[in-house]
JSON list of C-alpha atoms and ligand atoms in Angstrom, two decimals:
[
{"chain": "A", "resi": 267, "resn": "MET", "atom": "CA", "xyz": [54.39, -100.43, 73.24]},
{"chain": "A", "resi": 268, "resn": "THR", "atom": "CA", "xyz": [51.47, -98.09, 73.78]},
{"chain": "A", "resi": 269, "resn": "THR", "atom": "CA", "xyz": [48.74, -97.79, 71.17]},
{"chain": "A", "resi": 270, "resn": "ARG", "atom": "CA", "xyz": [49.75, -94.19, 70.64]},
{"chain": "A", "resi": 271, "resn": "LEU", "atom": "CA", "xyz": [53.34, -95.16, 69.97]},
{"chain": "A", "resi": 272, "resn": "GLY", "atom": "CA", "xyz": [52.21, -97.97, 67.65]},
{"chain": "A", "resi": 273, "resn": "ALA", "atom": "CA", "xyz": [50.07, -95.57, 65.65]},
{"chain": "A", "resi": 274, "resn": "ALA", "atom": "CA", "xyz": [52.87, -93.03, 65.43]},
{"chain": "A", "resi": 275, "resn": "LEU", "atom": "CA", "xyz": [55.32, -95.68, 64.23]},
{"chain": "A", "resi": 276, "resn": "ILE", "atom": "CA", "xyz": [52.95, -96.74, 61.46]},
{"chain": "A", "resi": 277, "resn": "VAL", "atom": "CA", "xyz": [52.53, -93.11, 60.42]},
{"chain": "A", "resi": 278, "resn": "ALA", "atom": "CA", "xyz": [56.31, -92.62, 60.51]},
{"chain": "A", "resi": 279, "resn": "ALA", "atom": "CA", "xyz": [56.85, -95.70, 58.34]},
{"chain": "A", "resi": 280, "resn": "ALA", "atom": "CA", "xyz": [54.20, -94.66, 55.82]},
{"chain": "A", "resi": 281, "resn": "CYS", "atom": "CA", "xyz": [55.34, -91.05, 55.45]},
{"chain": "A", "resi": 282, "resn": "ALA", "atom": "CA", "xyz": [58.23, -89.17, 53.96]},
{"chain": "A", "resi": 283, "resn": "ALA", "atom": "CA", "xyz": [59.72, -86.02, 55.53]},
{"chain": "A", "resi": 284, "resn": "GLY", "atom": "CA", "xyz": [56.35, -84.26, 55.60]},
{"chain": "A", "resi": 285, "resn": "CYS", "atom": "CA", "xyz": [55.13, -86.43, 58.46]},
{"chain": "A", "resi": 286, "resn": "ASP", "atom": "CA", "xyz": [57.96, -85.83, 60.93]},
{"chain": "A", "resi": 287, "resn": "GLU", "atom": "CA", "xyz": [55.66, -83.71, 63.12]},
{"chain": "A", "resi": 288, "resn": "GLN", "atom": "CA", "xyz": [54.02, -87.01, 64.19]},
{"chain": "A", "resi": 289, "resn": "LEU", "atom": "CA", "xyz": [57.27, -88.08, 65.85]},
{"chain": "A", "resi": 290, "resn": "ALA", "atom": "CA", "xyz": [56.72, -85.41, 68.53]},
{"chain": "A", "resi": 291, "resn": "ASP", "atom": "CA", "xyz": [54.08, -87.80, 69.93]},
{"chain": "A", "resi": 292, "resn": "VAL", "atom": "CA", "xyz": [56.70, -90.44, 70.77]},
{"chain": "A", "resi": 293, "resn": "ALA", "atom": "CA", "xyz": [59.49, -88.23, 72.14]},
{"chain": "A", "resi": 294, "resn": "GLY", "atom": "CA", "xyz": [58.44, -89.07, 75.73]},
{"chain": "A", "resi": 295, "resn": "PRO", "atom": "CA", "xyz": [60.95, -87.94, 78.36]},
{"chain": "A", "resi": 296, "resn": "THR", "atom": "CA", "xyz": [62.67, -85.67, 75.80]},
{"chain": "A", "resi": 297, "resn": "PRO", "atom": "CA", "xyz": [59.67, -83.73, 74.41]},
{"chain": "A", "resi": 298, "resn": "ASN", "atom": "CA", "xyz": [61.83, -81.46, 72.25]},
{"chain": "A", "resi": 299, "resn": "LEU", "atom": "CA", "xyz": [63.59, -84.34, 70.46]},
{"chain": "A", "resi": 300, "resn": "THR", "atom": "CA", "xyz": [63.36, -84.15, 66.66]},
{"chain": "A", "resi": 301, "resn": "PRO", "atom": "CA", "xyz": [65.11, -86.24, 63.95]},
{"chain": "A", "resi": 302, "resn": "THR", "atom": "CA", "xyz": [68.03, -83.84, 63.45]},
{"chain": "A", "resi": 303, "resn": "PHE", "atom": "CA", "xyz": [71.61, -84.24, 64.60]},
{"chain": "A", "resi": 304, "resn": "SER", "atom": "CA", "xyz": [71.63, -81.06, 66.67]},
{"chain": "A", "resi": 305, "resn": "SER", "atom": "CA", "xyz": [68.50, -82.11, 68.53]},
{"chain": "A", "resi": 306, "resn": "ILE", "atom": "CA", "xyz": [69.76, -85.67, 69.13]},
{"chain": "A", "resi": 307, "resn": "GLN", "atom": "CA", "xyz": [73.08, -84.36, 70.46]},
{"chain": "A", "resi": 308, "resn": "ARG", "atom": "CA", "xyz": [71.37, -81.83, 72.73]},
{"chain": "A", "resi": 309, "resn": "GLU", "atom": "CA", "xyz": [68.53, -84.03, 74.02]},
{"chain": "A", "resi": 310, "resn": "ILE", "atom": "CA", "xyz": [70.17, -87.50, 74.10]},
{"chain": "A", "resi": 311, "resn": "PHE", "atom": "CA", "xyz": [73.96, -87.31, 74.02]},
{"chain": "A", "resi": 312, "resn": "LEU", "atom": "CA", "xyz": [74.31, -84.32, 76.38]},
{"chain": "A", "resi": 313, "resn": "THR", "atom": "CA", "xyz": [71.25, -84.65, 78.61]},
{"chain": "A", "resi": 314, "resn": "THR", "atom": "CA", "xyz": [70.24, -86.84, 81.51]},
{"chain": "A", "resi": 315, "resn": "ASP", "atom": "CA", "xyz": [66.50, -87.19, 80.88]},
{"chain": "A", "resi": 316, "resn": "SER", "atom": "CA", "xyz": [63.50, -87.26, 83.19]},
{"chain": "A", "resi": 317, "resn": "ALA", "atom": "CA", "xyz": [63.27, -91.07, 82.88]},
{"chain": "A", "resi": 318, "resn": "GLY", "atom": "CA", "xyz": [66.66, -91.40, 84.62]},
{"chain": "A", "resi": 319, "resn": "ARG", "atom": "CA", "xyz": [68.77, -92.31, 81.58]},
{"chain": "A", "resi": 320, "resn": "ALA", "atom": "CA", "xyz": [72.35, -91.04, 81.91]},
{"chain": "A", "resi": 321, "resn": "ALA", "atom": "CA", "xyz": [73.74, -88.63, 79.33]},
{"chain": "A", "resi": 322, "resn": "CYS", "atom": "CA", "xyz": [76.01, -90.44, 76.84]},
{"chain": "A", "resi": 323, "resn": "ALA", "atom": "CA", "xyz": [78.54, -87.62, 77.18]},
{"chain": "A", "resi": 324, "resn": "ASN", "atom": "CA", "xyz": [79.18, -88.56, 80.83]},
{"chain": "A", "resi": 325, "resn": "CYS", "atom": "CA", "xyz": [81.46, -91.29, 79.47]},
{"chain": "A", "resi": 326, "resn": "HIS", "atom": "CA", "xyz": [81.82, -90.34, 75.80]},
{"chain": "A", "resi": 327, "resn": "ASN", "atom": "CA", "xyz": [83.93, -87.19, 76.30]},
{"chain": "A", "resi": 328, "resn": "PRO", "atom": "CA", "xyz": [87.66, -86.66, 75.66]},
{"chain": "A", "resi": 329, "resn": "ASN", "atom": "CA", "xyz": [88.50, -87.49, 79.29]},
{"chain": "A", "resi": 330, "resn": "GLY", "atom": "CA", "xyz": [85.96, -90.31, 79.69]},
{"chain": "A", "resi": 331, "resn": "SER", "atom": "CA", "xyz": [86.23, -94.09, 79.94]},
{"chain": "A", "resi": 332, "resn": "ALA", "atom": "CA", "xyz": [84.41, -94.68, 76.67]},
{"chain": "A", "resi": 333, "resn": "PHE", "atom": "CA", "xyz": [86.67, -92.34, 74.74]},
{"chain": "A", "resi": 334, "resn": "ARG", "atom": "CA", "xyz": [89.73, -94.26, 75.90]},
{"chain": "A", "resi": 335, "resn": "GLN", "atom": "CA", "xyz": [88.16, -97.59, 74.89]},
{"chain": "A", "resi": 336, "resn": "VAL", "atom": "CA", "xyz": [86.43, -96.84, 71.60]},
{"chain": "A", "resi": 337, "resn": "GLY", "atom": "CA", "xyz": [87.49, -93.30, 70.64]},
{"chain": "A", "resi": 338, "resn": "LEU", "atom": "CA", "xyz": [83.92, -91.99, 70.47]},
{"chain": "A", "resi": 339, "resn": "ASP", "atom": "CA", "xyz": [83.33, -88.44, 71.77]},
{"chain": "A", "resi": 340, "resn": "LEU", "atom": "CA", "xyz": [79.62, -87.51, 71.81]},
{"chain": "A", "resi": 341, "resn": "SER", "atom": "CA", "xyz": [80.12, -84.37, 73.90]},
{"chain": "A", "resi": 342, "resn": "SER", "atom": "CA", "xyz": [81.56, -81.89, 71.39]},
{"chain": "A", "resi": 343, "resn": "GLU", "atom": "CA", "xyz": [81.41, -80.69, 67.81]},
{"chain": "A", "resi": 344, "resn": "ALA", "atom": "CA", "xyz": [83.59, -83.68, 66.89]},
{"chain": "A", "resi": 345, "resn": "ALA", "atom": "CA", "xyz": [80.66, -86.05, 67.47]},
{"chain": "A", "resi": 346, "resn": "TYR", "atom": "CA", "xyz": [79.14, -85.86, 63.99]},
{"chain": "A", "resi": 347, "resn": "GLY", "atom": "CA", "xyz": [82.46, -86.60, 62.28]},
{"chain": "A", "resi": 348, "resn": "LEU", "atom": "CA", "xyz": [83.10, -89.53, 64.65]},
{"chain": "A", "resi": 349, "resn": "LEU", "atom": "CA", "xyz": [79.71, -91.12, 63.95]},
{"chain": "A", "resi": 350, "resn": "VAL", "atom": "CA", "xyz": [78.59, -90.68, 60.35]},
{"chain": "A", "resi": 351, "resn": "GLY", "atom": "CA", "xyz": [80.33, -92.96, 57.85]},
{"chain": "A", "resi": 352, "resn": "VAL", "atom": "CA", "xyz": [82.93, -94.06, 60.42]},
{"chain": "A", "resi": 353, "resn": "PRO", "atom": "CA", "xyz": [83.58, -97.77, 61.11]},
{"chain": "A", "resi": 354, "resn": "SER", "atom": "CA", "xyz": [82.76, -99.04, 64.60]},
{"chain": "A", "resi": 355, "resn": "ARG", "atom": "CA", "xyz": [85.75, -100.03, 66.75]},
{"chain": "A", "resi": 356, "resn": "GLU", "atom": "CA", "xyz": [83.88, -103.02, 68.14]},
{"chain": "A", "resi": 357, "resn": "ARG", "atom": "CA", "xyz": [82.40, -104.30, 64.85]},
{"chain": "A", "resi": 358, "resn": "PRO", "atom": "CA", "xyz": [84.63, -102.69, 62.16]},
{"chain": "A", "resi": 359, "resn": "GLU", "atom": "CA", "xyz": [82.58, -104.21, 59.32]},
{"chain": "A", "resi": 360, "resn": "LEU", "atom": "CA", "xyz": [79.70, -101.92, 60.39]},
{"chain": "A", "resi": 361, "resn": "LEU", "atom": "CA", "xyz": [79.56, -98.13, 60.26]},
{"chain": "A", "resi": 362, "resn": "ARG", "atom": "CA", "xyz": [78.57, -96.35, 63.48]},
{"chain": "A", "resi": 363, "resn": "VAL", "atom": "CA", "xyz": [76.00, -94.46, 61.38]},
{"chain": "A", "resi": 364, "resn": "ALA", "atom": "CA", "xyz": [75.33, -95.65, 57.83]},
{"chain": "A", "resi": 365, "resn": "PRO", "atom": "CA", "xyz": [73.37, -92.77, 56.20]},
{"chain": "A", "resi": 366, "resn": "GLY", "atom": "CA", "xyz": [69.94, -93.99, 55.04]},
{"chain": "A", "resi": 367, "resn": "ASP", "atom": "CA", "xyz": [70.34, -97.40, 56.70]},
{"chain": "A", "resi": 368, "resn": "PRO", "atom": "CA", "xyz": [69.44, -97.49, 60.42]},
{"chain": "A", "resi": 369, "resn": "ASP", "atom": "CA", "xyz": [69.29, -101.31, 60.47]},
{"chain": "A", "resi": 370, "resn": "ASN", "atom": "CA", "xyz": [72.99, -101.48, 59.58]},
{"chain": "A", "resi": 371, "resn": "SER", "atom": "CA", "xyz": [74.11, -98.63, 61.84]},
{"chain": "A", "resi": 372, "resn": "TYR", "atom": "CA", "xyz": [76.05, -99.92, 64.86]},
{"chain": "A", "resi": 373, "resn": "LEU", "atom": "CA", "xyz": [74.88, -96.93, 66.94]},
{"chain": "A", "resi": 374, "resn": "VAL", "atom": "CA", "xyz": [71.33, -98.30, 66.59]},
{"chain": "A", "resi": 375, "resn": "HIS", "atom": "CA", "xyz": [72.45, -101.84, 67.46]},
{"chain": "A", "resi": 376, "resn": "LYS", "atom": "CA", "xyz": [74.07, -100.53, 70.64]},
{"chain": "A", "resi": 377, "resn": "ILE", "atom": "CA", "xyz": [71.09, -98.47, 71.85]},
{"chain": "A", "resi": 378, "resn": "GLU", "atom": "CA", "xyz": [68.67, -101.31, 71.01]},
{"chain": "A", "resi": 379, "resn": "GLY", "atom": "CA", "xyz": [70.91, -103.91, 72.67]},
{"chain": "A", "resi": 380, "resn": "LEU", "atom": "CA", "xyz": [70.78, -106.21, 69.63]},
{"chain": "A", "resi": 381, "resn": "ALA", "atom": "CA", "xyz": [72.30, -109.69, 69.77]},
{"chain": "A", "resi": 382, "resn": "GLY", "atom": "CA", "xyz": [75.74, -109.51, 68.15]},
{"chain": "A", "resi": 383, "resn": "ILE", "atom": "CA", "xyz": [76.92, -106.30, 69.77]},
{"chain": "A", "resi": 384, "resn": "VAL", "atom": "CA", "xyz": [80.34, -106.35, 71.42]},
{"chain": "A", "resi": 385, "resn": "GLY", "atom": "CA", "xyz": [80.27, -104.99, 74.98]},
{"chain": "A", "resi": 386, "resn": "LEU", "atom": "CA", "xyz": [77.04, -103.81, 76.58]},
{"chain": "A", "resi": 387, "resn": "ARG", "atom": "CA", "xyz": [73.85, -102.07, 75.53]},
{"chain": "A", "resi": 388, "resn": "MET", "atom": "CA", "xyz": [74.14, -98.25, 75.70]},
{"chain": "A", "resi": 389, "resn": "PRO", "atom": "CA", "xyz": [73.89, -96.25, 77.82]},
{"chain": "A", "resi": 390, "resn": "ARG", "atom": "CA", "xyz": [76.30, -98.53, 79.65]},
{"chain": "A", "resi": 391, "resn": "SER", "atom": "CA", "xyz": [74.95, -97.20, 82.95]},
{"chain": "A", "resi": 392, "resn": "GLY", "atom": "CA", "xyz": [71.44, -98.53, 82.09]},
{"chain": "A", "resi": 393, "resn": "PRO", "atom": "CA", "xyz": [68.76, -99.38, 82.72]},
{"chain": "A", "resi": 394, "resn": "SER", "atom": "CA", "xyz": [67.26, -96.85, 82.07]},
{"chain": "A", "resi": 395, "resn": "PHE", "atom": "CA", "xyz": [67.87, -97.25, 78.36]},
{"chain": "A", "resi": 396, "resn": "LEU", "atom": "CA", "xyz": [66.42, -95.06, 75.60]},
{"chain": "A", "resi": 397, "resn": "THR", "atom": "CA", "xyz": [62.67, -95.43, 75.09]},
{"chain": "A", "resi": 398, "resn": "SER", "atom": "CA", "xyz": [61.38, -96.98, 71.85]},
{"chain": "A", "resi": 399, "resn": "GLY", "atom": "CA", "xyz": [60.18, -93.51, 70.83]},
{"chain": "A", "resi": 400, "resn": "GLN", "atom": "CA", "xyz": [63.62, -91.96, 71.33]},
{"chain": "A", "resi": 401, "resn": "ILE", "atom": "CA", "xyz": [65.18, -94.80, 69.31]},
{"chain": "A", "resi": 402, "resn": "GLN", "atom": "CA", "xyz": [62.56, -94.32, 66.57]},
{"chain": "A", "resi": 403, "resn": "ILE", "atom": "CA", "xyz": [63.54, -90.65, 66.25]},
{"chain": "A", "resi": 404, "resn": "ILE", "atom": "CA", "xyz": [67.26, -91.51, 65.98]},
{"chain": "A", "resi": 405, "resn": "ARG", "atom": "CA", "xyz": [66.37, -94.10, 63.32]},
{"chain": "A", "resi": 406, "resn": "ARG", "atom": "CA", "xyz": [64.40, -91.46, 61.43]},
{"chain": "A", "resi": 407, "resn": "TRP", "atom": "CA", "xyz": [67.40, -89.08, 61.40]},
{"chain": "A", "resi": 408, "resn": "ILE", "atom": "CA", "xyz": [69.52, -91.88, 59.89]},
{"chain": "A", "resi": 409, "resn": "GLU", "atom": "CA", "xyz": [66.77, -92.72, 57.35]},
{"chain": "A", "resi": 410, "resn": "ARG", "atom": "CA", "xyz": [66.80, -89.05, 56.31]},
{"chain": "A", "resi": 411, "resn": "GLY", "atom": "CA", "xyz": [70.45, -89.58, 55.32]},
{"chain": "A", "resi": 412, "resn": "ALA", "atom": "CA", "xyz": [71.94, -88.49, 58.69]},
{"chain": "A", "resi": 413, "resn": "PRO", "atom": "CA", "xyz": [72.31, -84.81, 57.72]},
{"chain": "A", "resi": 414, "resn": "ARG", "atom": "CA", "xyz": [74.42, -82.49, 59.86]},
{"chain": "A", "resi": 415, "resn": "ASP", "atom": "CA", "xyz": [71.59, -80.08, 60.69]},
{"chain": "B", "resi": 116, "resn": "LIG", "atom": "C1", "xyz": [78.70, -95.31, 81.83]},
{"chain": "B", "resi": 116, "resn": "LIG", "atom": "C2", "xyz": [79.50, -94.92, 80.68]},
{"chain": "B", "resi": 116, "resn": "LIG", "atom": "C3", "xyz": [78.80, -94.89, 79.32]},
{"chain": "B", "resi": 116, "resn": "LIG", "atom": "C4", "xyz": [77.63, -94.27, 78.99]},
{"chain": "B", "resi": 116, "resn": "LIG", "atom": "C5", "xyz": [76.67, -93.47, 79.89]},
{"chain": "B", "resi": 116, "resn": "LIG", "atom": "C6", "xyz": [77.43, -94.52, 77.58]},
{"chain": "B", "resi": 116, "resn": "LIG", "atom": "N1", "xyz": [78.47, -95.25, 77.07]},
{"chain": "B", "resi": 116, "resn": "LIG", "atom": "FE1", "xyz": [78.71, -95.89, 75.13]},
{"chain": "B", "resi": 116, "resn": "LIG", "atom": "N2", "xyz": [80.35, -96.94, 75.65]},
{"chain": "B", "resi": 116, "resn": "LIG", "atom": "C7", "xyz": [80.93, -96.96, 76.91]},
{"chain": "B", "resi": 116, "resn": "LIG", "atom": "C8", "xyz": [82.05, -97.89, 76.93]},
{"chain": "B", "resi": 116, "resn": "LIG", "atom": "C9", "xyz": [82.96, -98.15, 78.12]},
{"chain": "B", "resi": 116, "resn": "LIG", "atom": "C10", "xyz": [82.09, -98.49, 75.65]},
{"chain": "B", "resi": 116, "resn": "LIG", "atom": "C11", "xyz": [83.02, -99.63, 75.19]},
{"chain": "B", "resi": 116, "resn": "LIG", "atom": "C12", "xyz": [82.58, -100.95, 75.90]},
{"chain": "B", "resi": 116, "resn": "LIG", "atom": "C13", "xyz": [81.16, -101.40, 75.55]},
{"chain": "B", "resi": 116, "resn": "LIG", "atom": "O1", "xyz": [80.77, -101.33, 74.36]},
{"chain": "B", "resi": 116, "resn": "LIG", "atom": "O2", "xyz": [80.43, -101.87, 76.43]},
{"chain": "B", "resi": 116, "resn": "LIG", "atom": "C14", "xyz": [81.04, -97.84, 74.85]},
{"chain": "B", "resi": 116, "resn": "LIG", "atom": "C15", "xyz": [80.77, -98.12, 73.51]},
{"chain": "B", "resi": 116, "resn": "LIG", "atom": "C16", "xyz": [79.84, -97.42, 72.71]},
{"chain": "B", "resi": 116, "resn": "LIG", "atom": "C17", "xyz": [79.67, -97.58, 71.29]},
{"chain": "B", "resi": 116, "resn": "LIG", "atom": "C18", "xyz": [80.49, -98.47, 70.37]},
{"chain": "B", "resi": 116, "resn": "LIG", "atom": "C19", "xyz": [81.49, -97.65, 69.58]},
{"chain": "B", "resi": 116, "resn": "LIG", "atom": "C20", "xyz": [82.26, -98.41, 68.53]},
{"chain": "B", "resi": 116, "resn": "LIG", "atom": "O3", "xyz": [82.99, -97.77, 67.79]},
{"chain": "B", "resi": 116, "resn": "LIG", "atom": "O4", "xyz": [82.14, -99.64, 68.44]},
{"chain": "B", "resi": 116, "resn": "LIG", "atom": "C21", "xyz": [78.65, -96.76, 70.92]},
{"chain": "B", "resi": 116, "resn": "LIG", "atom": "C22", "xyz": [78.08, -96.56, 69.52]},
{"chain": "B", "resi": 116, "resn": "LIG", "atom": "C23", "xyz": [78.18, -96.09, 72.10]},
{"chain": "B", "resi": 116, "resn": "LIG", "atom": "N3", "xyz": [78.93, -96.50, 73.18]},
{"chain": "B", "resi": 116, "resn": "LIG", "atom": "C24", "xyz": [77.14, -95.17, 72.14]},
{"chain": "B", "resi": 116, "resn": "LIG", "atom": "C25", "xyz": [76.61, -94.65, 73.31]},
{"chain": "B", "resi": 116, "resn": "LIG", "atom": "C26", "xyz": [75.41, -93.82, 73.36]},
{"chain": "B", "resi": 116, "resn": "LIG", "atom": "C27", "xyz": [74.62, -93.37, 72.15]},
{"chain": "B", "resi": 116, "resn": "LIG", "atom": "C28", "xyz": [75.17, -93.54, 74.68]},
{"chain": "B", "resi": 116, "resn": "LIG", "atom": "C29", "xyz": [73.99, -92.81, 75.28]},
{"chain": "B", "resi": 116, "resn": "LIG", "atom": "C30", "xyz": [72.68, -93.29, 74.89]},
{"chain": "B", "resi": 116, "resn": "LIG", "atom": "C31", "xyz": [76.24, -94.15, 75.46]},
{"chain": "B", "resi": 116, "resn": "LIG", "atom": "N4", "xyz": [77.08, -94.82, 74.59]},
{"chain": "B", "resi": 116, "resn": "LIG", "atom": "C32", "xyz": [76.35, -94.05, 76.83]},
{"chain": "B", "resi": 116, "resn": "LIG", "atom": "C33", "xyz": [80.53, -96.21, 78.00]},
{"chain": "B", "resi": 116, "resn": "LIG", "atom": "C34", "xyz": [79.33, -95.50, 78.10]}
]
């Protein structure tokens, strides 16, 4: 972790919504990424970034391998309704996104590659995986209550 990222994470932890501008410092290969659903879908789910990470929607679309296996489409307007408050197929005791609780959101477990996940770390094509800054911004959206904006 770079010093700059470390500092930004401390700021993010210490601040409420007013400090979200600081997260721009950690967005790395997706400089326009902000902690909103529309930005996360546009910059992470739909986009292959400059660090070589594959777009999630390559597989998570209605015709893709991941949709057949776990029923998760990240490519369309259905994505929000398939993530927020919906039980994971792989670990049904966990929600894919538990509003306000990134530590108990299976989406976060899968992009961090936590012990206890079923299947592989996402993106399944990785490495490259998401950077710690990208993950921090997704966590922040969930902490904000995972709003649909
Ligand atoms: C190369 C294809 C591929 C890519 C790219 C990919 N996935 Fe997946 N994903 C899968 C497959 C296949 C599964 C089921 C098997 C597994 O978990 O390894 C899965 C499972 C998941 C699950 C578990 C769903 C559940 O209900 O338990 C989540 C969450 C997930 N992916 C999120 C993502 C995200 C976010 C990205 C992008 C950062 C991504 N995936 C990129 C193929 C992919």
